Tab-separated table of C-alpha atoms in Angstrom:
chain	number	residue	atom	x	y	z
N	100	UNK	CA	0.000	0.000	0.000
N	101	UNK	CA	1.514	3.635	-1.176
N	102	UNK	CA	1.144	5.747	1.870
N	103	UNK	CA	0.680	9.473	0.826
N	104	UNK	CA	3.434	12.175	1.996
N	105	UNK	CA	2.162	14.764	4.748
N	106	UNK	CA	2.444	17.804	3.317
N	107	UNK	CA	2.668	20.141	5.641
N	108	UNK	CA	6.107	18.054	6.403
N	109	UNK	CA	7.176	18.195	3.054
N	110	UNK	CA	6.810	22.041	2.791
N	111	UNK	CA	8.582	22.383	6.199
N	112	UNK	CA	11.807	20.480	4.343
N	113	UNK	CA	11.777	21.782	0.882
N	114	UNK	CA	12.007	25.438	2.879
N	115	UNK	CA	15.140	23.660	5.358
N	116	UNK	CA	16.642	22.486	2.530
N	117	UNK	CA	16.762	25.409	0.697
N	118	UNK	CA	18.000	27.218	4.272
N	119	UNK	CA	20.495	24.574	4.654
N	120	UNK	CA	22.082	25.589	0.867
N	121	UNK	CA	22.012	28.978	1.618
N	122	UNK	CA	24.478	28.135	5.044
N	123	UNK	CA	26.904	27.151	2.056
N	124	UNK	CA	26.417	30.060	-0.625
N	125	UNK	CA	26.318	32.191	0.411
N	126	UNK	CA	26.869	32.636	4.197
N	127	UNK	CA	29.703	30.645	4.534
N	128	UNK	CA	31.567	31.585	1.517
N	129	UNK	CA	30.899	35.345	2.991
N	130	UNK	CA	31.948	34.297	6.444
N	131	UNK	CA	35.471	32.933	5.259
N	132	UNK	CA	35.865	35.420	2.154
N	133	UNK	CA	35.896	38.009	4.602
N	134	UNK	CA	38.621	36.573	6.763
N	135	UNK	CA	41.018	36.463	4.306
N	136	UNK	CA	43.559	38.534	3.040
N	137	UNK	CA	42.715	40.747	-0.305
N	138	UNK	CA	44.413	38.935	-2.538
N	139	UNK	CA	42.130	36.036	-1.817
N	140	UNK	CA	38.787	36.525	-1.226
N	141	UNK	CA	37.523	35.386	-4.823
N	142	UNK	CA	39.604	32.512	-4.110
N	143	UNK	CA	38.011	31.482	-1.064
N	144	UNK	CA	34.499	32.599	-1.883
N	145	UNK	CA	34.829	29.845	-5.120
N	146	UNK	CA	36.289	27.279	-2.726
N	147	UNK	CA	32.507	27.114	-1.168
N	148	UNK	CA	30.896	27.761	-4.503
N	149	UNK	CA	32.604	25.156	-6.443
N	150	UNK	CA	32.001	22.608	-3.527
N	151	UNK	CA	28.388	23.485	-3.419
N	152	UNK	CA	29.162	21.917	-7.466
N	153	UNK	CA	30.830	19.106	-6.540
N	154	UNK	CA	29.454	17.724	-3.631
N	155	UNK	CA	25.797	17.595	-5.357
N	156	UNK	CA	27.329	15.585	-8.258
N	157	UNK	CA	29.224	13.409	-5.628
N	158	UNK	CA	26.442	13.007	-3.635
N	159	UNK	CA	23.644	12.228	-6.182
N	160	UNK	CA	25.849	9.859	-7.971
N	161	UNK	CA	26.992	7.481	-5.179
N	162	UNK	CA	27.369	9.347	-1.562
N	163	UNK	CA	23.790	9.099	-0.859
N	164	UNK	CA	23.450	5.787	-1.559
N	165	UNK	CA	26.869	4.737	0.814
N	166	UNK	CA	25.315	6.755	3.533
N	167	UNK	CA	21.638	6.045	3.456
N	168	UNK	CA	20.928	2.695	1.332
N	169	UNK	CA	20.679	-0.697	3.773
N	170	UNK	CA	23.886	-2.320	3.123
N	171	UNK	CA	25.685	-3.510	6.102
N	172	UNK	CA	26.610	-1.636	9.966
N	173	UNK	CA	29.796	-0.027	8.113
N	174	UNK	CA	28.645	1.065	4.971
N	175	UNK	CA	25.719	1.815	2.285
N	176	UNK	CA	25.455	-0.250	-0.775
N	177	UNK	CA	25.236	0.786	-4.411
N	178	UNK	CA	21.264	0.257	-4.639
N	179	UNK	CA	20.779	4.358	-4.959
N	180	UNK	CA	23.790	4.670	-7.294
N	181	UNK	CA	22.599	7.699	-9.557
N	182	UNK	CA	19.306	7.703	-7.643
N	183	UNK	CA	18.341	4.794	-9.044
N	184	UNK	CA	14.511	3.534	-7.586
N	185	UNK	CA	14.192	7.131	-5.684
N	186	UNK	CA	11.011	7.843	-8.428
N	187	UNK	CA	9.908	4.049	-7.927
N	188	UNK	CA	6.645	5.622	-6.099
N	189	UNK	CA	5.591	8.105	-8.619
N	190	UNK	CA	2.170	7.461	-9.800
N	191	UNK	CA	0.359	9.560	-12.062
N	192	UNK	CA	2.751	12.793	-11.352
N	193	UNK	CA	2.402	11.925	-7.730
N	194	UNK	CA	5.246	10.407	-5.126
N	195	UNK	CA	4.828	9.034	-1.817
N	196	UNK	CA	6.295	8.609	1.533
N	197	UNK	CA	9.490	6.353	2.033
N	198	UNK	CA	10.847	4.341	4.607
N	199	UNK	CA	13.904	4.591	5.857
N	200	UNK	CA	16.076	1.416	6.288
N	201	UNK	CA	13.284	-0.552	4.541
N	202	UNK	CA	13.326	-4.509	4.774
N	203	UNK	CA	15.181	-4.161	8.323
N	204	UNK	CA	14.208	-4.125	11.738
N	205	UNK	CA	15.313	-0.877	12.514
N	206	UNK	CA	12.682	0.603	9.447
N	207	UNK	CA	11.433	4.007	10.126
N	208	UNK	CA	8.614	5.339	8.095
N	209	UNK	CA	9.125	9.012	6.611
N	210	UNK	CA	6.591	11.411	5.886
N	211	UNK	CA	8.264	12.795	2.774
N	212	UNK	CA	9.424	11.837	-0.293
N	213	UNK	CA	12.845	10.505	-0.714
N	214	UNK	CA	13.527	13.244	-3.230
N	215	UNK	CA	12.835	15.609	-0.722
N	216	UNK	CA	14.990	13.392	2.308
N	217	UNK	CA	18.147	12.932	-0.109
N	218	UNK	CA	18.111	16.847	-1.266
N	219	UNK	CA	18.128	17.769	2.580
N	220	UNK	CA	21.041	15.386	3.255
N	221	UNK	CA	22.499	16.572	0.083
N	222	UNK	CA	22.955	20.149	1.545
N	223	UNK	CA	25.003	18.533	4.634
N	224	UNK	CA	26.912	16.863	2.741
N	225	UNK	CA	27.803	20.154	0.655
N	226	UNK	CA	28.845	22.164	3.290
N	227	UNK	CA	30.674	19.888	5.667
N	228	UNK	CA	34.007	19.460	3.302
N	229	UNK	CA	33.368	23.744	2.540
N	230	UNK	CA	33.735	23.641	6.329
N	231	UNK	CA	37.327	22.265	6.117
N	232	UNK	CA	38.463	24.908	3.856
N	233	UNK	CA	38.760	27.349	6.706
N	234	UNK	CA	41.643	25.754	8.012
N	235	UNK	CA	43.969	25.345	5.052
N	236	UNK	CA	42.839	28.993	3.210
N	237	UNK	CA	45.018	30.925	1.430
N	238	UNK	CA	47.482	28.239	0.612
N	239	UNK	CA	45.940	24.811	-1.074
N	240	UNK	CA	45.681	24.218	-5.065
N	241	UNK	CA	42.316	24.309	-6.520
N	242	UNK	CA	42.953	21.470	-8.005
N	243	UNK	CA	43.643	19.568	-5.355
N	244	UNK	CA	40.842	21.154	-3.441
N	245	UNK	CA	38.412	19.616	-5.919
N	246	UNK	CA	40.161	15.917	-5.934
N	247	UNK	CA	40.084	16.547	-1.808
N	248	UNK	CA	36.463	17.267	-1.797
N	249	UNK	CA	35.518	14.179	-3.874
N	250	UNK	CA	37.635	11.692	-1.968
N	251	UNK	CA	36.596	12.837	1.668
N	252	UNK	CA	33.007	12.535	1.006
N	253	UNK	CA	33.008	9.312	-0.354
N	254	UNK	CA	35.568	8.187	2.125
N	255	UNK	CA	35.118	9.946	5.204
N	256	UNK	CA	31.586	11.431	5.097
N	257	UNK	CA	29.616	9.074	3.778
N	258	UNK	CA	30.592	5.798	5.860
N	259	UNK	CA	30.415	8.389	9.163
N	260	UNK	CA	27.018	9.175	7.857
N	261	UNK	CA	25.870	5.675	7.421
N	262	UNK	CA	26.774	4.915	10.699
N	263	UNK	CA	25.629	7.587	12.908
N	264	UNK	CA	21.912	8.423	11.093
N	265	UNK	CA	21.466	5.306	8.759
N	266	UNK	CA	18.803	2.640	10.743
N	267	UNK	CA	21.308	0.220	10.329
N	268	UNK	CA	24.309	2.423	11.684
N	269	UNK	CA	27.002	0.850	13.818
N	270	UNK	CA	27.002	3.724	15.890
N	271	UNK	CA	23.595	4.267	16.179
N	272	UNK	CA	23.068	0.814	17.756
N	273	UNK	CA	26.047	2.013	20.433
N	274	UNK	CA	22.553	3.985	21.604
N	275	UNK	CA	24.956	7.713	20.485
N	276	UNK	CA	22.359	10.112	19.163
N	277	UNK	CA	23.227	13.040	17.051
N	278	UNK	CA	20.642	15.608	15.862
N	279	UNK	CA	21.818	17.435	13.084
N	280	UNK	CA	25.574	16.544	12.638
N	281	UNK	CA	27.511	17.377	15.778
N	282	UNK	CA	29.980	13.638	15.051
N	283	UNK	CA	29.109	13.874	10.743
N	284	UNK	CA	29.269	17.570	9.990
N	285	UNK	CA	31.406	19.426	12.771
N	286	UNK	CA	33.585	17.246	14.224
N	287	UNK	CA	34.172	15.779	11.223
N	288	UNK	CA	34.909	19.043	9.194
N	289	UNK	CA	36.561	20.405	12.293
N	290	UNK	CA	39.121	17.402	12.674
N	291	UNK	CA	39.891	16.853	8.962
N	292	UNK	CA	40.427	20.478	9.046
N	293	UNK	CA	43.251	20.411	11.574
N	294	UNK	CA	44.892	17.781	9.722
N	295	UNK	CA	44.606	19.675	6.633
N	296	UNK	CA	46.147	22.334	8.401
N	297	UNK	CA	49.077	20.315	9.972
N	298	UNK	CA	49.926	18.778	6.510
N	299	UNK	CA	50.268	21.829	4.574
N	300	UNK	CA	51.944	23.792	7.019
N	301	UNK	CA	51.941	27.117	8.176
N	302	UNK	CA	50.826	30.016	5.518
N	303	UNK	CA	54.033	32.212	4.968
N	304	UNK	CA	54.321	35.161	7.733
N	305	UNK	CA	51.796	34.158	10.045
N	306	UNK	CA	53.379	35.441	13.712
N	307	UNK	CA	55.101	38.301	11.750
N	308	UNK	CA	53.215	39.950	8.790
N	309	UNK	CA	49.847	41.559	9.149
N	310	UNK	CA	47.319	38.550	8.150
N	311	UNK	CA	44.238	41.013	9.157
N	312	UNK	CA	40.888	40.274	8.028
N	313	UNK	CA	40.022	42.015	4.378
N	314	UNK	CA	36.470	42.891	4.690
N	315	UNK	CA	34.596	41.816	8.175
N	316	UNK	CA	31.873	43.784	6.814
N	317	UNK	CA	31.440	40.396	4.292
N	318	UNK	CA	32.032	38.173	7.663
N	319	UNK	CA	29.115	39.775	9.686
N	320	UNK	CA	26.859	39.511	7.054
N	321	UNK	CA	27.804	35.786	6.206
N	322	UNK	CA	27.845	34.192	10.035
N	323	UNK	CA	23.939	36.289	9.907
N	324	UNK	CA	23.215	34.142	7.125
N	325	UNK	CA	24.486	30.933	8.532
N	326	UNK	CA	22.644	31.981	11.659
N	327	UNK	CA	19.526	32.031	10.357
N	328	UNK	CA	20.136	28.841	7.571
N	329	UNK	CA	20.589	27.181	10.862
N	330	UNK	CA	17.202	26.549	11.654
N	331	UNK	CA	16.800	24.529	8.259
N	332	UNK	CA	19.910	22.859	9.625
N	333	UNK	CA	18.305	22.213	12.842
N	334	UNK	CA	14.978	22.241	13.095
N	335	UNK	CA	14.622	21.030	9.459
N	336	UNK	CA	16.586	17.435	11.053
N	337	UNK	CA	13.210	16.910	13.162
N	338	UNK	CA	11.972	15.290	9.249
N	339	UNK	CA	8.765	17.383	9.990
N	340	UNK	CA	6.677	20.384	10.398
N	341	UNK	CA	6.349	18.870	14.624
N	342	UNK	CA	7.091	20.055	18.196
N	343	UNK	CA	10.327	18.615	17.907
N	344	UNK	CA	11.093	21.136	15.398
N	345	UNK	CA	10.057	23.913	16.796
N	346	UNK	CA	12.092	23.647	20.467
N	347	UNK	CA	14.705	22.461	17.920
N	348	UNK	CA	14.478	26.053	16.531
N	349	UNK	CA	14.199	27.586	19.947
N	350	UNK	CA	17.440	26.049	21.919
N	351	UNK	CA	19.402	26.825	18.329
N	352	UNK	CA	18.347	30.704	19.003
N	353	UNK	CA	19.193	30.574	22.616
N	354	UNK	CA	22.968	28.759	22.007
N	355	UNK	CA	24.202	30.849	19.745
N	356	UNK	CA	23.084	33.654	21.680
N	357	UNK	CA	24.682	32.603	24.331
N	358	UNK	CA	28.219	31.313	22.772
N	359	UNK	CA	28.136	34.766	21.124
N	360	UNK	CA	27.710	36.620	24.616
N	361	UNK	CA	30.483	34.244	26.422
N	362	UNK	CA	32.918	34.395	23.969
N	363	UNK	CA	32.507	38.462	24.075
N	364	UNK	CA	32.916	38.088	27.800
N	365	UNK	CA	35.998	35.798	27.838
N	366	UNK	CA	37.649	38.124	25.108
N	367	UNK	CA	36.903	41.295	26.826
N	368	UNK	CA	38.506	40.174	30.440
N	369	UNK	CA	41.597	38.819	28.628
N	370	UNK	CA	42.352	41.144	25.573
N	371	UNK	CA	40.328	44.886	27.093
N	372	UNK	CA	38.255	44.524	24.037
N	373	UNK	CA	35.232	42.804	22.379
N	374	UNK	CA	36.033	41.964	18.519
N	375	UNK	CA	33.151	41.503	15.864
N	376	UNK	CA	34.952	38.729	14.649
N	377	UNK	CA	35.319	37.414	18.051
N	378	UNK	CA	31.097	37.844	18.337
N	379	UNK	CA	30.253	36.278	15.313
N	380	UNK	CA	32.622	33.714	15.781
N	381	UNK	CA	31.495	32.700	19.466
N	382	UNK	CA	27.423	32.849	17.645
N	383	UNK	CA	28.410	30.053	15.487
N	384	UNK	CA	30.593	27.897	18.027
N	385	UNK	CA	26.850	28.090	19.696
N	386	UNK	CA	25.421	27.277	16.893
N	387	UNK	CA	27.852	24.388	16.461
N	388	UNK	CA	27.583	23.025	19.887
N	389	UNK	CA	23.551	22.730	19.853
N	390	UNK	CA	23.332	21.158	16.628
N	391	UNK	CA	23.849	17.526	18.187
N	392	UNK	CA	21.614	18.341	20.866
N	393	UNK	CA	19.155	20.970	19.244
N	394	UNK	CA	16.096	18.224	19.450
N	395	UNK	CA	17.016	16.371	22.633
N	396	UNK	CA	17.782	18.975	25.135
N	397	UNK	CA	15.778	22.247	27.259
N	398	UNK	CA	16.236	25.856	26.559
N	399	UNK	CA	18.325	26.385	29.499
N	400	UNK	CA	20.268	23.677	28.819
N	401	UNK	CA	21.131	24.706	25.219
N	402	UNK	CA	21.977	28.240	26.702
N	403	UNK	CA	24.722	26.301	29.156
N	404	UNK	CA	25.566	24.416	25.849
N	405	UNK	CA	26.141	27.733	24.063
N	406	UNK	CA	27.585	29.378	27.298
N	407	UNK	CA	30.772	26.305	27.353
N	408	UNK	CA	30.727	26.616	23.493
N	409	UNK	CA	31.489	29.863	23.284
N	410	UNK	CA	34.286	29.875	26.407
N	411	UNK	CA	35.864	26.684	24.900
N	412	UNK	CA	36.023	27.382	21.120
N	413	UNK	CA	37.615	30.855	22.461
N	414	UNK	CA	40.756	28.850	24.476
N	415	UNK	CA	40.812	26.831	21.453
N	416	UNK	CA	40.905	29.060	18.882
N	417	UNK	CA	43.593	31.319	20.615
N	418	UNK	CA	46.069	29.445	23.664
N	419	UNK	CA	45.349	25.876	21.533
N	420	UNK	CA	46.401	26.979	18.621
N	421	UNK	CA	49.507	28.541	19.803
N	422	UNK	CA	50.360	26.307	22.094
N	423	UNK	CA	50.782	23.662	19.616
N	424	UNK	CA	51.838	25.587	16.761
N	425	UNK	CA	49.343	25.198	13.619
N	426	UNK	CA	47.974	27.259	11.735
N	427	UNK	CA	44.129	26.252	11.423
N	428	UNK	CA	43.545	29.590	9.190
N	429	UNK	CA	40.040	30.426	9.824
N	430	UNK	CA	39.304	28.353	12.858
N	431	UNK	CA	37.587	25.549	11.319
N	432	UNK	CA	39.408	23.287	14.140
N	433	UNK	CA	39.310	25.583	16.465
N	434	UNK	CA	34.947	26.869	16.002
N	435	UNK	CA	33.644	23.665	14.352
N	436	UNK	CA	35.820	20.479	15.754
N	437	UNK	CA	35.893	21.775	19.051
N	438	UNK	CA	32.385	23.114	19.335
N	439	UNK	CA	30.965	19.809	17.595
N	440	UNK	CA	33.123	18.278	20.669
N	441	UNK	CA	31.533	19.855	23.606
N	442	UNK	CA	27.870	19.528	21.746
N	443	UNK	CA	27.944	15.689	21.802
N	444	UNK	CA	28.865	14.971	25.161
N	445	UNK	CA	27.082	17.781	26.682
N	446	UNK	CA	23.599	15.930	24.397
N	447	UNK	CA	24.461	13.064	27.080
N	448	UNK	CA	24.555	15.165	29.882
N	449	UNK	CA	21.194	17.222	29.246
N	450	UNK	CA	19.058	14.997	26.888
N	451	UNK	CA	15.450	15.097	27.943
N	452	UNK	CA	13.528	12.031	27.133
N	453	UNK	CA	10.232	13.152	26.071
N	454	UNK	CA	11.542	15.209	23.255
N	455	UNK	CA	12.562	11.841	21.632
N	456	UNK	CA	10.402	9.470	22.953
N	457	UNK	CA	8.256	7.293	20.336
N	458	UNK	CA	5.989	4.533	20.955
N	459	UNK	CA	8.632	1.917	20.543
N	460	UNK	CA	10.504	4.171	22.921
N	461	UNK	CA	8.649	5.534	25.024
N	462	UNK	CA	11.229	6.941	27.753
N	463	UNK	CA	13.425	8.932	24.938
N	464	UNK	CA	17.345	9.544	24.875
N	465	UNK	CA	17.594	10.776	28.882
N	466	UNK	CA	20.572	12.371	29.973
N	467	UNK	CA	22.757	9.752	32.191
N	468	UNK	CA	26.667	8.741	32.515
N	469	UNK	CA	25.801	5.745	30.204
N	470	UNK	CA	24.768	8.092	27.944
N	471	UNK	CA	27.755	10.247	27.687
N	472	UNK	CA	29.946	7.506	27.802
N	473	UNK	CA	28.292	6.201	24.585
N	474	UNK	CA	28.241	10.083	22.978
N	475	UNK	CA	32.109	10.141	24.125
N	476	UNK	CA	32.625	6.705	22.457
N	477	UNK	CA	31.125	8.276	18.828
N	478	UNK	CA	33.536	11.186	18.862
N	479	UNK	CA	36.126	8.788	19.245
N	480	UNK	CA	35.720	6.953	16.386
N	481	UNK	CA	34.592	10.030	14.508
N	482	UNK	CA	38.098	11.309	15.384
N	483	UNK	CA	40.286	8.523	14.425
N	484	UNK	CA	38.553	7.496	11.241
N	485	UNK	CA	38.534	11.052	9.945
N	486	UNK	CA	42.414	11.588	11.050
N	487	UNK	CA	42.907	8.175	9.478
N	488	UNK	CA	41.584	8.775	6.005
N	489	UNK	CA	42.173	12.396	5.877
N	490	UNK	CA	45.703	12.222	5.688
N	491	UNK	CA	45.693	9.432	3.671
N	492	UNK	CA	44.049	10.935	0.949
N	493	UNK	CA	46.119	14.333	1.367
N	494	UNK	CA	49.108	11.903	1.286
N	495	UNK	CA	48.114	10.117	-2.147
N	496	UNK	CA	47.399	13.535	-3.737
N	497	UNK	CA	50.435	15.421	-2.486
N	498	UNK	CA	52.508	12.684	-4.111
N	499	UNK	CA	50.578	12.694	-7.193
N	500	UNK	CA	50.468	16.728	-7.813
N	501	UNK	CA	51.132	18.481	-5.357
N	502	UNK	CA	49.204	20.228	-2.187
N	503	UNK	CA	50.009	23.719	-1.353
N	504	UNK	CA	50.788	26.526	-4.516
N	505	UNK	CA	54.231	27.662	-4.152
N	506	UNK	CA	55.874	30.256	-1.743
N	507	UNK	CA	56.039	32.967	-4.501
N	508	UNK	CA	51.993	32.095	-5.330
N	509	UNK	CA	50.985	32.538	-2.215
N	510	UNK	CA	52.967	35.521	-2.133
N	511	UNK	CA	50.814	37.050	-5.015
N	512	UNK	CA	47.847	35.735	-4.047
N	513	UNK	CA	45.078	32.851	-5.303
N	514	UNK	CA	42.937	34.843	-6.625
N	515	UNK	CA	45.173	36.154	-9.940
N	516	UNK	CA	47.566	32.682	-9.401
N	517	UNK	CA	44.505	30.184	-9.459
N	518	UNK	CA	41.594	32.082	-11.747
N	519	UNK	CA	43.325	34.800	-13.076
N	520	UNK	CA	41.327	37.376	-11.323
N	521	UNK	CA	41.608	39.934	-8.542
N	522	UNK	CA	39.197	42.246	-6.461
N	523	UNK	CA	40.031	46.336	-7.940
């Protein structure tokens, strides 16, 4: 029996999705353009633009169907290869609802087309390897950029994916829970990016040439964007037009407020002044932080969430970094991997079980040591499958052609070395 698609749900996620794009172009190619130096803005700007390009094509033609198709605990199969069977339930111009994990024990029934569900994970997986290009800006081949992007999403996102939000998930049976991509998106991105950032090396004169932000003007306007794409992000991950979605929208207001106020107050005490860069960037390690949590936890927990989030991603963004010496550009390390961090395990430590609780579970995800032990156990093999791949695809295509443009190109600048073209 075809069971019709709600469609008050299905409106709810074509508008998330379309939020969820516009975190990647444009807010974050804003967000980082305006970081950067003038010489490479366009540079960086295309960076999230051209991933945007690839990552659809990657994702349509096989990532979706490693991530979301049965196959086994580890990984998808190839049954959604190019989308195949995704129109099987057309009739007459019309589609209807999927299910999720069908022909398993772990099935769960969807209220939307799987059009709609595949476009809405398309959009994470978009701008989780844009993410990573925070922390190696300024200094990594296009080319290689492109041959990175298609290799960690097949490699690295997709099985992570699979097994945190597939039915069938390894790490979903652990009982770790993960909203809207604190382990796939932000650790993930985050980690990768700090191995990016150890692998290439430093950029040339950071600790004594001016490496000032170019426009924070573009910044501002970008993190607002991403701010507000964030409920798609979010609340769009409830799969529904529900309660869920909506205190889903309301702890994601309330934790980036928050992580924006704290890391103003932790910058002011220590430095006698509050930055806009250091505002915008403590608003999205809030962001960040609630995103595993945003449909599990309380309001006042997700401002304690944002509070930590914006205190920690502060220490790691500034002593971290120098303390150990790398140079993760744009903070995608320090904001994302570190934020994403602090959001699972603190899910374990506030989740409030009648937010998730369903008739086969009717007690929900409740906050208890088990359950932080079992979020803790999900960043750790987050971590050390994404440090494990990541630098073994940087590895294969630094011997093949090359990482990092060359001292006297980054000297001049991507945007006239790489496309030939320059901001007047």
């Amino acid at each position: 029996m075809r069971t019709p698609i709600d469609t008050g749900d299905t409106a709810w996620m074509l508008v998330s999705t379309a939020f969820v794009l516009m975190m990647t172009i444009p807010g974050l190619a804003l967000f980082y353009g305006g970081m950067v130096r003038k010489k490479n803005v366009l540079a960086t700007l295309i960076q999230s633009f051209m991933i945007c390009c690839i990552g659809s094509l990657v994702w349509m033609v096989a990532g979706y169907s490693l991530a979301f198709s049965t196959g086994s605990p580890w990984i998808g199969d190839l049954s959604r290869v190019m989308l195949h069977g995704v129109a099987d339930n057309f009739r007459d111009g019309v589609d209807s609802a999927f299910t999720l994990g069908a022909g398993t024990a772990a099935a769960v029934p969807m209220t939307i087309p799987e059009s709609v569900y595949m476009m809405f994970q398309m959009t994470f997986a978009v701008i989780t390897p844009a993410l990573i290009t925070g922390a190696y800006a300024e200094r990594m081949k296009f080319s290689s950029m492109c041959l990175f992007t298609v290799a960690w999403l097949l490699l690295v996102y997709a099985p992570v994916a699979h097994w945190v939000w597939s039915p069938t998930g390894w790490v979903a049976g652990l009982g770790a829970v993960d909203f809207a991509g604190g382990t796939v998106v932000h650790i993930n991105s985050g980690v990768a990016g700090l191995v990016c950032a150890i692998i290439l090396g430093r950029r040339k004169g950071v600790g004594t040439e001016d490496l000032s932000p170019f426009n924070l003007t573009y910044a501002i306007i970008g993190a607002s964007l991403l701010w507000v794409g964030w409920f798609g992000f979010n609340a769009g991950s409830a799969l529904g037009a529900n309660g869920r979605a909506g205190m889903a929208m309301l702890t994601t207001q309330v934790a980036a407020a928050a992580g924006g106020v704290a890391w103003m107050i932790v910058e002011w005490a220590r430095t006698g002044k509050p930055t806009a860069l250091g505002i915008i960037s403590g608003a999205v390690a809030g962001l960040v932080a609630i995103t595993p949590a945003a449909g599990f936890v309380l309001p006042g927990s997700a401002v304690v969430i944002g509070l930590i989030a914006g205190a920690g991603c502060f220490w790691s963004a500034t002593w971290l970094k120098h303390r150990f010496g790398y140079d993760d550009s744009l903070d995608a390390f320090g904001v994302h991997g570190t934020g994403g961090i602090i959001g699972a395990i603190l899910t374990g430590a506030f989740a409030y079980g009648p937010l998730s609780a369903t008739s086969s579970n009717p007690v929900g995800t409740v906050a208890s040591v088990h359950q932080v032990l079992a979020q803790i156990e999900a960043v750790g093999v987050t971590v050390v499958w994404c440090v494990i791949m990541t630098t073994v695809i940087l590895k294969v295509l630094d011997l093949a052609m090359g990482l990092r443009v060359s001292p006297e190109e980054e000297l001049e600048g991507l945007d006239m070395v790489l496309h030939g073209e320059r901001i007047n």
